[in-house]
Amino acid sequence: MSQPTLHDLHRPLGSTGLLVSPLGLGTVKLGRDQGVKYPNGFQIPDDQEARMLLKLTRDLGINLIDTAPAYGRSEERLGPLLRGQRQEWVIVSKVGEEFADGLSRHDFSATHTRMSVERSLQRLETDFIDLVLVHSDGNDLAILEQCEVYQALAQLKQEGKIRGYGFSGKTVDGGLKALEQGDCAMVTYNLNEQAERAVIDYATAHHKGILVKKALASGHVCLSPGIDPVRASFELLFDRPGVASAIVGTINPLHLAHNVSTVAQVLGKN
């Protein structure tokens, strides 16, 4: 039986004009192995392994790639690895969180936002980023109401440096507020955590984009024997029409292929 792909299952990300695969590749593991919440340790892949992973990702029909300044060297590595392929990828990056010397710090000022996006453009070797999300520290409403990050992103969008912007937050109130003006919200939604469902439903009603993080509960999901946790997770997700894509951060080619097969099955029966 041939390996299913997602080439024919790309879907709109809200009203951004972007078409994305229902699975996206999260790239924290390409750049950072400190202070990450995974059940098992891992080694950051070398360039050859990373190149093969990205080729497999593309061959499986995934066009969405998720990175961030907070992912260590992820952006810097992706620039050279994706050379000559820019039109084949929808690239999502972030602003607001920096990671250095094993510590995260946050800055949601207009100055830092612009600096961060300009730096991401250089690192990724591109003149535009498809989507930039605010990497929240959890104080979602305070960031949106008291900081200049969203205004700065709106300006960068007007300048054509980014095609869309939004918010990767931690609260329902933050997600709803972020979608009033922004194009997309990234929410946590999985078998263990479904508090942010209201954000997905709001996005569906208002034609906004939804990306899901921790779709597989960062590898922690457990179910009763005989039930495939990956399949159950994706069935839950794609039962919500507002969900455009789930970001899964794997560097294991077998896991990647299994995830793609499962999503193709789940969406194939809809």
PDB file of C-alpha atoms in Angstrom:
ATOM      1  CA  MET A   1       0.000   0.000   0.000  1.00  0.00           C
ATOM      2  CA  SER A   2       1.466   3.356  -0.973  1.00  0.00           C
ATOM      3  CA  GLN A   3       2.058   6.075   1.605  1.00  0.00           C
ATOM      4  CA  PRO A   4      -0.870   8.551   1.633  1.00  0.00           C
ATOM      5  CA  THR A   5      -0.009  12.247   1.269  1.00  0.00           C
ATOM      6  CA  LEU A   6      -1.712  15.544   2.060  1.00  0.00           C
ATOM      7  CA  HIS A   7      -1.186  17.183  -1.369  1.00  0.00           C
ATOM      8  CA  ASP A   8      -4.918  17.194  -2.160  1.00  0.00           C
ATOM      9  CA  LEU A   9      -6.045  18.198   1.338  1.00  0.00           C
ATOM     10  CA  HIS A  10      -4.688  21.755   1.586  1.00  0.00           C
ATOM     11  CA  ARG A  11      -7.230  24.212   2.967  1.00  0.00           C
ATOM     12  CA  PRO A  12      -7.652  27.962   3.478  1.00  0.00           C
ATOM     13  CA  LEU A  13      -6.206  29.553   6.628  1.00  0.00           C
ATOM     14  CA  GLY A  14      -9.146  31.785   7.498  1.00  0.00           C
ATOM     15  CA  SER A  15      -9.306  34.667   5.030  1.00  0.00           C
ATOM     16  CA  THR A  16      -5.525  35.181   4.756  1.00  0.00           C
ATOM     17  CA  GLY A  17      -5.433  33.826   1.192  1.00  0.00           C
ATOM     18  CA  LEU A  18      -2.928  31.193   2.371  1.00  0.00           C
ATOM     19  CA  LEU A  19      -3.592  27.520   1.596  1.00  0.00           C
ATOM     20  CA  VAL A  20      -2.064  25.208   4.184  1.00  0.00           C
ATOM     21  CA  SER A  21      -1.686  21.494   4.680  1.00  0.00           C
ATOM     22  CA  PRO A  22      -3.722  20.084   7.600  1.00  0.00           C
ATOM     23  CA  LEU A  23      -0.442  19.175   9.287  1.00  0.00           C
ATOM     24  CA  GLY A  24       2.403  21.597   9.794  1.00  0.00           C
ATOM     25  CA  LEU A  25       5.977  20.813  10.795  1.00  0.00           C
ATOM     26  CA  GLY A  26       7.062  22.414  14.069  1.00  0.00           C
ATOM     27  CA  THR A  27      10.818  23.023  14.110  1.00  0.00           C
ATOM     28  CA  VAL A  28      11.717  23.660  17.755  1.00  0.00           C
ATOM     29  CA  LYS A  29      13.772  20.430  17.670  1.00  0.00           C
ATOM     30  CA  LEU A  30      15.904  21.750  14.799  1.00  0.00           C
ATOM     31  CA  GLY A  31      17.231  24.518  16.998  1.00  0.00           C
ATOM     32  CA  ARG A  32      16.813  23.942  20.696  1.00  0.00           C
ATOM     33  CA  ASP A  33      17.117  21.046  23.142  1.00  0.00           C
ATOM     34  CA  GLN A  34      17.117  22.979  26.444  1.00  0.00           C
ATOM     35  CA  GLY A  35      14.035  23.792  28.485  1.00  0.00           C
ATOM     36  CA  VAL A  36      11.606  21.973  26.165  1.00  0.00           C
ATOM     37  CA  LYS A  37       8.674  19.953  27.483  1.00  0.00           C
ATOM     38  CA  TYR A  38       8.945  16.600  25.754  1.00  0.00           C
ATOM     39  CA  PRO A  39       8.680  13.233  27.522  1.00  0.00           C
ATOM     40  CA  ASN A  40      11.920  11.928  25.983  1.00  0.00           C
ATOM     41  CA  GLY A  41      15.286  13.522  25.330  1.00  0.00           C
ATOM     42  CA  PHE A  42      16.428  13.980  21.722  1.00  0.00           C
ATOM     43  CA  GLN A  43      19.423  15.053  19.687  1.00  0.00           C
ATOM     44  CA  ILE A  44      19.197  18.074  17.410  1.00  0.00           C
ATOM     45  CA  PRO A  45      19.501  16.700  13.847  1.00  0.00           C
ATOM     46  CA  ASP A  46      22.547  17.652  11.782  1.00  0.00           C
ATOM     47  CA  ASP A  47      22.146  19.460   8.437  1.00  0.00           C
ATOM     48  CA  GLN A  48      21.930  16.279   6.386  1.00  0.00           C
ATOM     49  CA  GLU A  49      19.243  14.792   8.655  1.00  0.00           C
ATOM     50  CA  ALA A  50      17.343  18.086   8.686  1.00  0.00           C
ATOM     51  CA  ARG A  51      17.508  18.321   4.883  1.00  0.00           C
ATOM     52  CA  MET A  52      16.131  14.795   4.528  1.00  0.00           C
ATOM     53  CA  LEU A  53      13.367  15.519   7.044  1.00  0.00           C
ATOM     54  CA  LEU A  54      12.327  18.639   5.108  1.00  0.00           C
ATOM     55  CA  LYS A  55      12.363  16.741   1.803  1.00  0.00           C
ATOM     56  CA  LEU A  56      10.170  14.016   3.309  1.00  0.00           C
ATOM     57  CA  THR A  57       7.861  16.698   4.757  1.00  0.00           C
ATOM     58  CA  ARG A  58       7.405  18.206   1.297  1.00  0.00           C
ATOM     59  CA  ASP A  59       6.999  14.820  -0.412  1.00  0.00           C
ATOM     60  CA  LEU A  60       4.229  13.968   2.084  1.00  0.00           C
ATOM     61  CA  GLY A  61       2.319  17.094   1.045  1.00  0.00           C
ATOM     62  CA  ILE A  62       3.080  19.292   4.062  1.00  0.00           C
ATOM     63  CA  ASN A  63       3.693  22.923   3.075  1.00  0.00           C
ATOM     64  CA  LEU A  64       3.429  24.624   6.481  1.00  0.00           C
ATOM     65  CA  ILE A  65       6.522  25.144   8.583  1.00  0.00           C
ATOM     66  CA  ASP A  66       6.468  26.679  12.056  1.00  0.00           C
ATOM     67  CA  THR A  67       9.497  28.355  13.611  1.00  0.00           C
ATOM     68  CA  ALA A  68      10.341  31.117  16.089  1.00  0.00           C
ATOM     69  CA  PRO A  69      13.231  33.147  17.500  1.00  0.00           C
ATOM     70  CA  ALA A  70      12.577  31.275  20.771  1.00  0.00           C
ATOM     71  CA  TYR A  71      13.468  27.981  19.026  1.00  0.00           C
ATOM     72  CA  GLY A  72      17.206  28.493  19.394  1.00  0.00           C
ATOM     73  CA  ARG A  73      18.911  28.239  15.990  1.00  0.00           C
ATOM     74  CA  SER A  74      15.807  27.023  14.124  1.00  0.00           C
ATOM     75  CA  GLU A  75      15.327  30.089  11.883  1.00  0.00           C
ATOM     76  CA  GLU A  76      19.054  30.404  11.124  1.00  0.00           C
ATOM     77  CA  ARG A  77      19.176  26.774  10.031  1.00  0.00           C
ATOM     78  CA  LEU A  78      15.980  26.897   7.978  1.00  0.00           C
ATOM     79  CA  GLY A  79      17.226  29.788   5.793  1.00  0.00           C
ATOM     80  CA  PRO A  80      19.986  27.786   4.059  1.00  0.00           C
ATOM     81  CA  LEU A  81      18.012  24.503   4.227  1.00  0.00           C
ATOM     82  CA  LEU A  82      15.057  26.005   2.325  1.00  0.00           C
ATOM     83  CA  ARG A  83      17.120  27.890  -0.272  1.00  0.00           C
ATOM     84  CA  GLY A  84      15.464  27.809  -3.689  1.00  0.00           C
ATOM     85  CA  GLN A  85      12.202  26.456  -2.244  1.00  0.00           C
ATOM     86  CA  ARG A  86      10.560  29.618  -0.891  1.00  0.00           C
ATOM     87  CA  GLN A  87       7.439  29.383  -3.050  1.00  0.00           C
ATOM     88  CA  GLU A  88       6.769  25.840  -1.863  1.00  0.00           C
ATOM     89  CA  TRP A  89       6.397  26.717   1.823  1.00  0.00           C
ATOM     90  CA  VAL A  90       4.061  28.699   4.033  1.00  0.00           C
ATOM     91  CA  ILE A  91       6.356  29.944   6.813  1.00  0.00           C
ATOM     92  CA  VAL A  92       5.028  30.851  10.260  1.00  0.00           C
ATOM     93  CA  SER A  93       7.332  32.601  12.730  1.00  0.00           C
ATOM     94  CA  LYS A  94       6.828  34.501  15.990  1.00  0.00           C
ATOM     95  CA  VAL A  95       7.727  37.659  17.883  1.00  0.00           C
ATOM     96  CA  GLY A  96       7.825  38.509  21.571  1.00  0.00           C
ATOM     97  CA  GLU A  97       9.939  35.717  23.039  1.00  0.00           C
ATOM     98  CA  GLU A  98      13.710  35.405  22.910  1.00  0.00           C
ATOM     99  CA  PHE A  99      15.673  32.391  24.078  1.00  0.00           C
ATOM    100  CA  ALA A 100      19.332  32.749  25.041  1.00  0.00           C
ATOM    101  CA  ASP A 101      21.673  31.065  27.534  1.00  0.00           C
ATOM    102  CA  GLY A 102      18.948  28.617  28.520  1.00  0.00           C
ATOM    103  CA  LEU A 103      16.441  31.341  29.462  1.00  0.00           C
ATOM    104  CA  SER A 104      13.376  32.873  27.819  1.00  0.00           C
ATOM    105  CA  ARG A 105      12.599  36.573  28.058  1.00  0.00           C
ATOM    106  CA  HIS A 106       9.729  38.535  26.542  1.00  0.00           C
ATOM    107  CA  ASP A 107       9.471  41.916  24.839  1.00  0.00           C
ATOM    108  CA  PHE A 108       6.253  43.098  23.177  1.00  0.00           C
ATOM    109  CA  SER A 109       7.346  46.658  22.282  1.00  0.00           C
ATOM    110  CA  ALA A 110       6.985  48.042  18.753  1.00  0.00           C
ATOM    111  CA  THR A 111      10.766  48.480  18.458  1.00  0.00           C
ATOM    112  CA  HIS A 112      11.514  44.910  19.414  1.00  0.00           C
ATOM    113  CA  THR A 113       8.716  43.566  17.199  1.00  0.00           C
ATOM    114  CA  ARG A 114      10.125  45.307  14.124  1.00  0.00           C
ATOM    115  CA  MET A 115      13.695  44.291  14.955  1.00  0.00           C
ATOM    116  CA  SER A 116      12.575  40.696  15.464  1.00  0.00           C
ATOM    117  CA  VAL A 117      10.703  40.471  12.143  1.00  0.00           C
ATOM    118  CA  GLU A 118      13.601  42.092  10.218  1.00  0.00           C
ATOM    119  CA  ARG A 119      15.982  39.597  11.824  1.00  0.00           C
ATOM    120  CA  SER A 120      13.687  36.668  10.978  1.00  0.00           C
ATOM    121  CA  LEU A 121      13.568  37.835   7.343  1.00  0.00           C
ATOM    122  CA  GLN A 122      17.386  37.799   7.237  1.00  0.00           C
ATOM    123  CA  ARG A 123      17.732  34.461   8.976  1.00  0.00           C
ATOM    124  CA  LEU A 124      15.103  32.815   6.796  1.00  0.00           C
ATOM    125  CA  GLU A 125      16.620  34.427   3.670  1.00  0.00           C
ATOM    126  CA  THR A 126      13.263  35.747   2.474  1.00  0.00           C
ATOM    127  CA  ASP A 127      11.682  39.132   1.811  1.00  0.00           C
ATOM    128  CA  PHE A 128       8.349  38.197   3.408  1.00  0.00           C
ATOM    129  CA  ILE A 129       7.025  35.863   6.108  1.00  0.00           C
ATOM    130  CA  ASP A 130       3.590  34.368   5.531  1.00  0.00           C
ATOM    131  CA  LEU A 131       2.378  34.594   9.116  1.00  0.00           C
ATOM    132  CA  VAL A 132       3.881  36.076  12.282  1.00  0.00           C
ATOM    133  CA  LEU A 133       2.352  35.204  15.636  1.00  0.00           C
ATOM    134  CA  VAL A 134       2.880  36.837  19.018  1.00  0.00           C
ATOM    135  CA  HIS A 135       4.573  34.341  21.350  1.00  0.00           C
ATOM    136  CA  SER A 136       2.610  35.095  24.532  1.00  0.00           C
ATOM    137  CA  ASP A 137       4.010  34.728  28.043  1.00  0.00           C
ATOM    138  CA  GLY A 138       0.486  33.970  29.302  1.00  0.00           C
ATOM    139  CA  ASN A 139      -0.585  37.556  30.044  1.00  0.00           C
ATOM    140  CA  ASP A 140      -2.594  37.572  26.827  1.00  0.00           C
ATOM    141  CA  LEU A 141      -4.965  40.486  27.447  1.00  0.00           C
ATOM    142  CA  ALA A 142      -2.250  42.725  28.904  1.00  0.00           C
ATOM    143  CA  ILE A 143      -0.079  42.137  25.812  1.00  0.00           C
ATOM    144  CA  LEU A 144      -2.925  42.935  23.429  1.00  0.00           C
ATOM    145  CA  GLU A 145      -4.290  45.935  25.338  1.00  0.00           C
ATOM    146  CA  GLN A 146      -1.148  47.548  26.764  1.00  0.00           C
ATOM    147  CA  CYS A 147       1.680  46.697  24.359  1.00  0.00           C
ATOM    148  CA  GLU A 148       2.376  47.881  20.818  1.00  0.00           C
ATOM    149  CA  VAL A 149       3.096  44.480  19.288  1.00  0.00           C
ATOM    150  CA  TYR A 150      -0.158  44.156  17.332  1.00  0.00           C
ATOM    151  CA  GLN A 151       0.041  47.695  15.915  1.00  0.00           C
ATOM    152  CA  ALA A 152       3.628  47.021  14.828  1.00  0.00           C
ATOM    153  CA  LEU A 153       2.582  43.774  13.103  1.00  0.00           C
ATOM    154  CA  ALA A 154      -0.299  45.550  11.343  1.00  0.00           C
ATOM    155  CA  GLN A 155       2.220  48.092  10.023  1.00  0.00           C
ATOM    156  CA  LEU A 156       4.621  45.350   8.852  1.00  0.00           C
ATOM    157  CA  LYS A 157       1.717  43.690   7.059  1.00  0.00           C
ATOM    158  CA  GLN A 158       0.940  46.973   5.302  1.00  0.00           C
ATOM    159  CA  GLU A 159       4.577  47.156   4.215  1.00  0.00           C
ATOM    160  CA  GLY A 160       4.345  43.659   2.723  1.00  0.00           C
ATOM    161  CA  LYS A 161       6.974  42.186   5.045  1.00  0.00           C
ATOM    162  CA  ILE A 162       4.416  39.787   6.505  1.00  0.00           C
ATOM    163  CA  ARG A 163       1.249  38.463   4.869  1.00  0.00           C
ATOM    164  CA  GLY A 164      -0.714  37.920   8.054  1.00  0.00           C
ATOM    165  CA  TYR A 165      -0.378  38.128  11.827  1.00  0.00           C
ATOM    166  CA  GLY A 166      -1.959  36.700  14.915  1.00  0.00           C
ATOM    167  CA  PHE A 167      -1.434  35.354  18.388  1.00  0.00           C
ATOM    168  CA  SER A 168      -0.198  32.174  20.030  1.00  0.00           C
ATOM    169  CA  GLY A 169      -1.718  32.552  23.469  1.00  0.00           C
ATOM    170  CA  LYS A 170      -2.793  30.631  26.525  1.00  0.00           C
ATOM    171  CA  THR A 171      -6.275  31.915  27.387  1.00  0.00           C
ATOM    172  CA  VAL A 172      -9.726  32.025  25.816  1.00  0.00           C
ATOM    173  CA  ASP A 173     -10.043  35.791  26.436  1.00  0.00           C
ATOM    174  CA  GLY A 174      -6.693  36.377  24.772  1.00  0.00           C
ATOM    175  CA  GLY A 175      -7.564  34.238  21.770  1.00  0.00           C
ATOM    176  CA  LEU A 176     -10.902  35.982  21.239  1.00  0.00           C
ATOM    177  CA  LYS A 177      -9.365  39.457  21.588  1.00  0.00           C
ATOM    178  CA  ALA A 178      -6.500  38.513  19.259  1.00  0.00           C
ATOM    179  CA  LEU A 179      -8.912  37.420  16.535  1.00  0.00           C
ATOM    180  CA  GLU A 180     -10.886  40.682  16.597  1.00  0.00           C
ATOM    181  CA  GLN A 181      -8.044  42.408  14.730  1.00  0.00           C
ATOM    182  CA  GLY A 182      -5.612  39.649  13.811  1.00  0.00           C
ATOM    183  CA  ASP A 183      -5.781  37.019  11.076  1.00  0.00           C
ATOM    184  CA  CYS A 184      -5.090  33.874  13.069  1.00  0.00           C
ATOM    185  CA  ALA A 185      -4.843  32.346  16.529  1.00  0.00           C
ATOM    186  CA  MET A 186      -2.731  29.391  17.546  1.00  0.00           C
ATOM    187  CA  VAL A 187      -4.495  27.472  20.306  1.00  0.00           C
ATOM    188  CA  THR A 188      -3.867  24.426  22.466  1.00  0.00           C
ATOM    189  CA  TYR A 189      -6.464  21.765  21.728  1.00  0.00           C
ATOM    190  CA  ASN A 190      -6.054  18.058  22.383  1.00  0.00           C
ATOM    191  CA  LEU A 191      -7.535  15.070  24.190  1.00  0.00           C
ATOM    192  CA  ASN A 192      -6.353  16.451  27.544  1.00  0.00           C
ATOM    193  CA  GLU A 193      -7.057  20.187  27.066  1.00  0.00           C
ATOM    194  CA  GLN A 194     -10.087  21.651  25.300  1.00  0.00           C
ATOM    195  CA  ALA A 195     -10.611  24.946  27.136  1.00  0.00           C
ATOM    196  CA  GLU A 196      -9.834  27.019  24.019  1.00  0.00           C
ATOM    197  CA  ARG A 197     -12.633  25.501  21.913  1.00  0.00           C
ATOM    198  CA  ALA A 198     -14.514  28.835  22.132  1.00  0.00           C
ATOM    199  CA  VAL A 199     -11.654  30.494  20.217  1.00  0.00           C
ATOM    200  CA  ILE A 200     -11.936  27.918  17.423  1.00  0.00           C
ATOM    201  CA  ASP A 201     -15.699  28.468  17.214  1.00  0.00           C
ATOM    202  CA  TYR A 202     -15.276  32.264  17.081  1.00  0.00           C
ATOM    203  CA  ALA A 203     -12.723  31.874  14.281  1.00  0.00           C
ATOM    204  CA  THR A 204     -15.094  29.645  12.306  1.00  0.00           C
ATOM    205  CA  ALA A 205     -17.885  32.222  12.573  1.00  0.00           C
ATOM    206  CA  HIS A 206     -15.621  35.132  11.583  1.00  0.00           C
ATOM    207  CA  HIS A 207     -13.510  33.424   8.862  1.00  0.00           C
ATOM    208  CA  LYS A 208     -10.298  33.677  10.859  1.00  0.00           C
ATOM    209  CA  GLY A 209      -7.468  31.162  10.833  1.00  0.00           C
ATOM    210  CA  ILE A 210      -6.788  28.573  13.521  1.00  0.00           C
ATOM    211  CA  LEU A 211      -3.568  26.634  13.982  1.00  0.00           C
ATOM    212  CA  VAL A 212      -3.382  24.066  16.768  1.00  0.00           C
ATOM    213  CA  LYS A 213      -0.313  23.561  18.946  1.00  0.00           C
ATOM    214  CA  LYS A 214       0.224  20.581  21.270  1.00  0.00           C
ATOM    215  CA  ALA A 215      -2.241  18.575  19.144  1.00  0.00           C
ATOM    216  CA  LEU A 216      -0.728  15.370  20.508  1.00  0.00           C
ATOM    217  CA  ALA A 217      -0.251  16.897  23.987  1.00  0.00           C
ATOM    218  CA  SER A 218       3.525  17.177  23.298  1.00  0.00           C
ATOM    219  CA  GLY A 219       3.670  13.390  23.101  1.00  0.00           C
ATOM    220  CA  HIS A 220       2.037  12.907  26.508  1.00  0.00           C
ATOM    221  CA  VAL A 221      -1.436  11.716  25.488  1.00  0.00           C
ATOM    222  CA  CYS A 222      -2.552   8.376  26.955  1.00  0.00           C
ATOM    223  CA  LEU A 223      -5.735   6.450  26.224  1.00  0.00           C
ATOM    224  CA  SER A 224      -7.209   3.075  27.036  1.00  0.00           C
ATOM    225  CA  PRO A 225      -5.581   0.057  25.354  1.00  0.00           C
ATOM    226  CA  GLY A 226      -6.505  -0.594  21.737  1.00  0.00           C
ATOM    227  CA  ILE A 227      -7.175   3.063  20.868  1.00  0.00           C
ATOM    228  CA  ASP A 228      -4.583   4.811  18.698  1.00  0.00           C
ATOM    229  CA  PRO A 229      -3.937   8.120  20.520  1.00  0.00           C
ATOM    230  CA  VAL A 230      -2.734   9.814  17.334  1.00  0.00           C
ATOM    231  CA  ARG A 231      -5.897   8.918  15.429  1.00  0.00           C
ATOM    232  CA  ALA A 232      -8.149   9.888  18.359  1.00  0.00           C
ATOM    233  CA  SER A 233      -6.323  13.236  18.629  1.00  0.00           C
ATOM    234  CA  PHE A 234      -6.727  14.082  14.954  1.00  0.00           C
ATOM    235  CA  GLU A 235     -10.375  12.973  14.926  1.00  0.00           C
ATOM    236  CA  LEU A 236     -11.053  15.389  17.785  1.00  0.00           C
ATOM    237  CA  LEU A 237      -9.228  18.246  16.037  1.00  0.00           C
ATOM    238  CA  PHE A 238     -10.615  17.929  12.557  1.00  0.00           C
ATOM    239  CA  ASP A 239     -14.117  17.523  13.901  1.00  0.00           C
ATOM    240  CA  ARG A 240     -13.940  21.325  14.404  1.00  0.00           C
ATOM    241  CA  PRO A 241     -14.356  22.956  10.970  1.00  0.00           C
ATOM    242  CA  GLY A 242     -12.400  26.046  12.061  1.00  0.00           C
ATOM    243  CA  VAL A 243      -9.129  24.141  12.480  1.00  0.00           C
ATOM    244  CA  ALA A 244      -6.901  24.702   9.430  1.00  0.00           C
ATOM    245  CA  SER A 245      -3.797  22.838  10.562  1.00  0.00           C
ATOM    246  CA  ALA A 246      -2.150  21.075  13.487  1.00  0.00           C
ATOM    247  CA  ILE A 247       1.514  21.835  14.127  1.00  0.00           C
ATOM    248  CA  VAL A 248       3.421  18.711  15.137  1.00  0.00           C
ATOM    249  CA  GLY A 249       7.080  18.987  16.082  1.00  0.00           C
ATOM    250  CA  THR A 250       8.657  15.684  15.146  1.00  0.00           C
ATOM    251  CA  ILE A 251      12.138  14.880  13.872  1.00  0.00           C
ATOM    252  CA  ASN A 252      11.319  11.172  13.495  1.00  0.00           C
ATOM    253  CA  PRO A 253      10.541  10.314   9.825  1.00  0.00           C
ATOM    254  CA  LEU A 254       8.409   7.301  10.847  1.00  0.00           C
ATOM    255  CA  HIS A 255       6.286   9.414  13.220  1.00  0.00           C
ATOM    256  CA  LEU A 256       5.891  12.018  10.482  1.00  0.00           C
ATOM    257  CA  ALA A 257       4.718   9.450   7.917  1.00  0.00           C
ATOM    258  CA  HIS A 258       2.346   7.863  10.460  1.00  0.00           C
ATOM    259  CA  ASN A 259       0.861  11.269  11.346  1.00  0.00           C
ATOM    260  CA  VAL A 260       0.310  12.053   7.654  1.00  0.00           C
ATOM    261  CA  SER A 261      -1.341   8.666   6.995  1.00  0.00           C
ATOM    262  CA  THR A 262      -3.624   9.142   9.982  1.00  0.00           C
ATOM    263  CA  VAL A 263      -4.691  12.661   9.001  1.00  0.00           C
ATOM    264  CA  ALA A 264      -5.287  11.510   5.407  1.00  0.00           C
ATOM    265  CA  GLN A 265      -7.559   8.738   6.729  1.00  0.00           C
ATOM    266  CA  VAL A 266      -9.420  11.026   9.135  1.00  0.00           C
ATOM    267  CA  LEU A 267     -10.013  13.715   6.496  1.00  0.00           C
ATOM    268  CA  GLY A 268     -10.653  11.205   3.732  1.00  0.00           C
ATOM    269  CA  LYS A 269     -13.798   9.965   5.429  1.00  0.00           C
ATOM    270  CA  ASN A 270     -15.306  13.454   5.887  1.00  0.00           C
TER     271      ASN A 270
END
